[in-house]
C-alpha positions as a Python dict, from the first residue, in 0.01 Angstrom:
ca = {
    (1, 'X'): (0, 0, 0),
    (2, 'X'): (0, -379, 10),
    (3, 'X'): (-342, -378, 184),
    (4, 'X'): (-502, -171, -95),
    (5, 'X'): (-811, -347, -238),
    (6, 'X'): (-947, -84, -480),
    (7, 'X'): (-777, 177, -698),
    (8, 'X'): (-945, 419, -940),
    (9, 'X'): (-803, 687, -1168),
    (10, 'X'): (-1064, 824, -1407),
    (11, 'X'): (-1076, 1125, -1638),
    (12, 'X'): (-731, 1254, -1552),
    (13, 'X'): (-570, 1246, -1897),
    (14, 'X'): (-264, 1076, -1753),
    (15, 'X'): (-61, 975, -2054),
    (16, 'X'): (228, 764, -1931),
    (17, 'X'): (238, 386, -1909),
    (18, 'X'): (81, 199, -1620),
    (19, 'X'): (363, 109, -1381),
    (20, 'X'): (453, -259, -1372),
    (21, 'X'): (455, -230, -993),
    (22, 'X'): (73, -248, -1000),
    (23, 'X'): (116, -621, -1045),
    (24, 'X'): (264, -649, -700),
    (25, 'X'): (-49, -514, -530),
    (26, 'X'): (-156, -867, -443),
    (27, 'X'): (-468, -765, -249),
    (28, 'X'): (-604, -537, -521),
    (29, 'X'): (-951, -654, -625),
    (30, 'X'): (-1070, -357, -832),
    (31, 'X'): (-861, -154, -1076),
    (32, 'X'): (-1034, 118, -1277),
    (33, 'X'): (-825, 329, -1516),
    (34, 'X'): (-1097, 463, -1746),
    (35, 'X'): (-1080, 777, -1962),
    (36, 'X'): (-714, 859, -1945),
    (37, 'X'): (-446, 856, -2212),
    (38, 'X'): (-244, 557, -2091),
    (39, 'X'): (-57, 419, -2385),
    (40, 'X'): (121, 129, -2545),
    (41, 'X'): (36, -187, -2355),
    (42, 'X'): (-100, -316, -2030),
    (43, 'X'): (184, -438, -1806),
    (44, 'X'): (248, -811, -1811),
    (45, 'X'): (243, -809, -1432),
    (46, 'X'): (-137, -786, -1447),
    (47, 'X'): (-127, -1164, -1474),
    (48, 'X'): (16, -1205, -1125),
    (49, 'X'): (-250, -998, -953),
    (50, 'X'): (-404, -1293, -773),
    (51, 'X'): (-696, -1103, -614),
    (52, 'X'): (-794, -885, -912),
    (53, 'X'): (-1161, -938, -995),
    (54, 'X'): (-1262, -619, -1176),
    (55, 'X'): (-1038, -448, -1432),
    (56, 'X'): (-1158, -164, -1650),
    (57, 'X'): (-931, 48, -1868),
    (58, 'X'): (-1165, 196, -2127),
    (59, 'X'): (-1092, 506, -2334),
    (60, 'X'): (-715, 485, -2327),
    (61, 'X'): (-456, 420, -2598),
    (62, 'X'): (-361, 57, -2542),
    (63, 'X'): (-271, -139, -2852),
    (64, 'X'): (-218, -484, -2703),
    (65, 'X'): (-329, -721, -2428),
    (66, 'X'): (-51, -911, -2252),
    (67, 'X'): (-43, -1288, -2296),
    (68, 'X'): (8, -1329, -1920),
    (69, 'X'): (-338, -1193, -1845),
    (70, 'X'): (-461, -1551, -1869),
    (71, 'X'): (-263, -1633, -1556),
    (72, 'X'): (-503, -1425, -1348),
    (73, 'X'): (-773, -1675, -1260),
    (74, 'X'): (-968, -1432, -1043),
    (75, 'X'): (-1080, -1174, -1303),
    (76, 'X'): (-1455, -1182, -1358),
    (77, 'X'): (-1496, -841, -1529),
    (78, 'X'): (-1254, -722, -1799),
    (79, 'X'): (-1339, -411, -2000),
    (80, 'X'): (-1081, -281, -2248),
    (81, 'X'): (-1322, -111, -2486),
    (82, 'X'): (-1249, 213, -2670),
    (83, 'X'): (-872, 164, -2703),
    (84, 'X'): (-655, 98, -3006),
    (85, 'X'): (-604, -276, -2967),
    (86, 'X'): (-476, -387, -3304),
    (87, 'X'): (-256, -681, -3211),
    (88, 'X'): (-391, -1034, -3185),
    (89, 'X'): (-607, -1103, -2883),
    (90, 'X'): (-418, -1359, -2675),
    (91, 'X'): (-576, -1701, -2657),
    (92, 'X'): (-488, -1701, -2286),
    (93, 'X'): (-805, -1495, -2229),
    (94, 'X'): (-985, -1826, -2271),
    (95, 'X'): (-791, -1964, -1976),
    (96, 'X'): (-956, -1726, -1729),
    (97, 'X'): (-1219, -1960, -1584),
    (98, 'X'): (-1373, -1689, -1365),
    (99, 'X'): (-1433, -1445, -1654),
    (100, 'X'): (-1802, -1347, -1671),
    (101, 'X'): (-1780, -1018, -1862),
    (102, 'X'): (-1542, -925, -2144),
    (103, 'X'): (-1566, -613, -2358),
    (104, 'X'): (-1326, -518, -2635),
    (105, 'X'): (-1573, -290, -2812),
    (106, 'X'): (-1457, -28, -3062),
    (107, 'X'): (-1094, -123, -3091),
}
């Protein structure tokens, strides 16, 4: 699966955590995990996904954003709306120079 460039799981009601192994999909450019029941937090390995440009994980049950997300300088679209993010938003989001769209609506 190392050549995988796009991965989508929508409306499945999966409720477990996102596997940290997603971070090792170095060619992944698009990751869409909308409308599930993924919980707790986004894996810290998201920050090492060097090709990731589009990440959407709306309508889940995340409560935090990993500090390491700022290490991913390729993300241009980040949508984490409609979750339960109650912890501080990491200042490292400001380090993503390629970020063009950010939504944290209704958290």
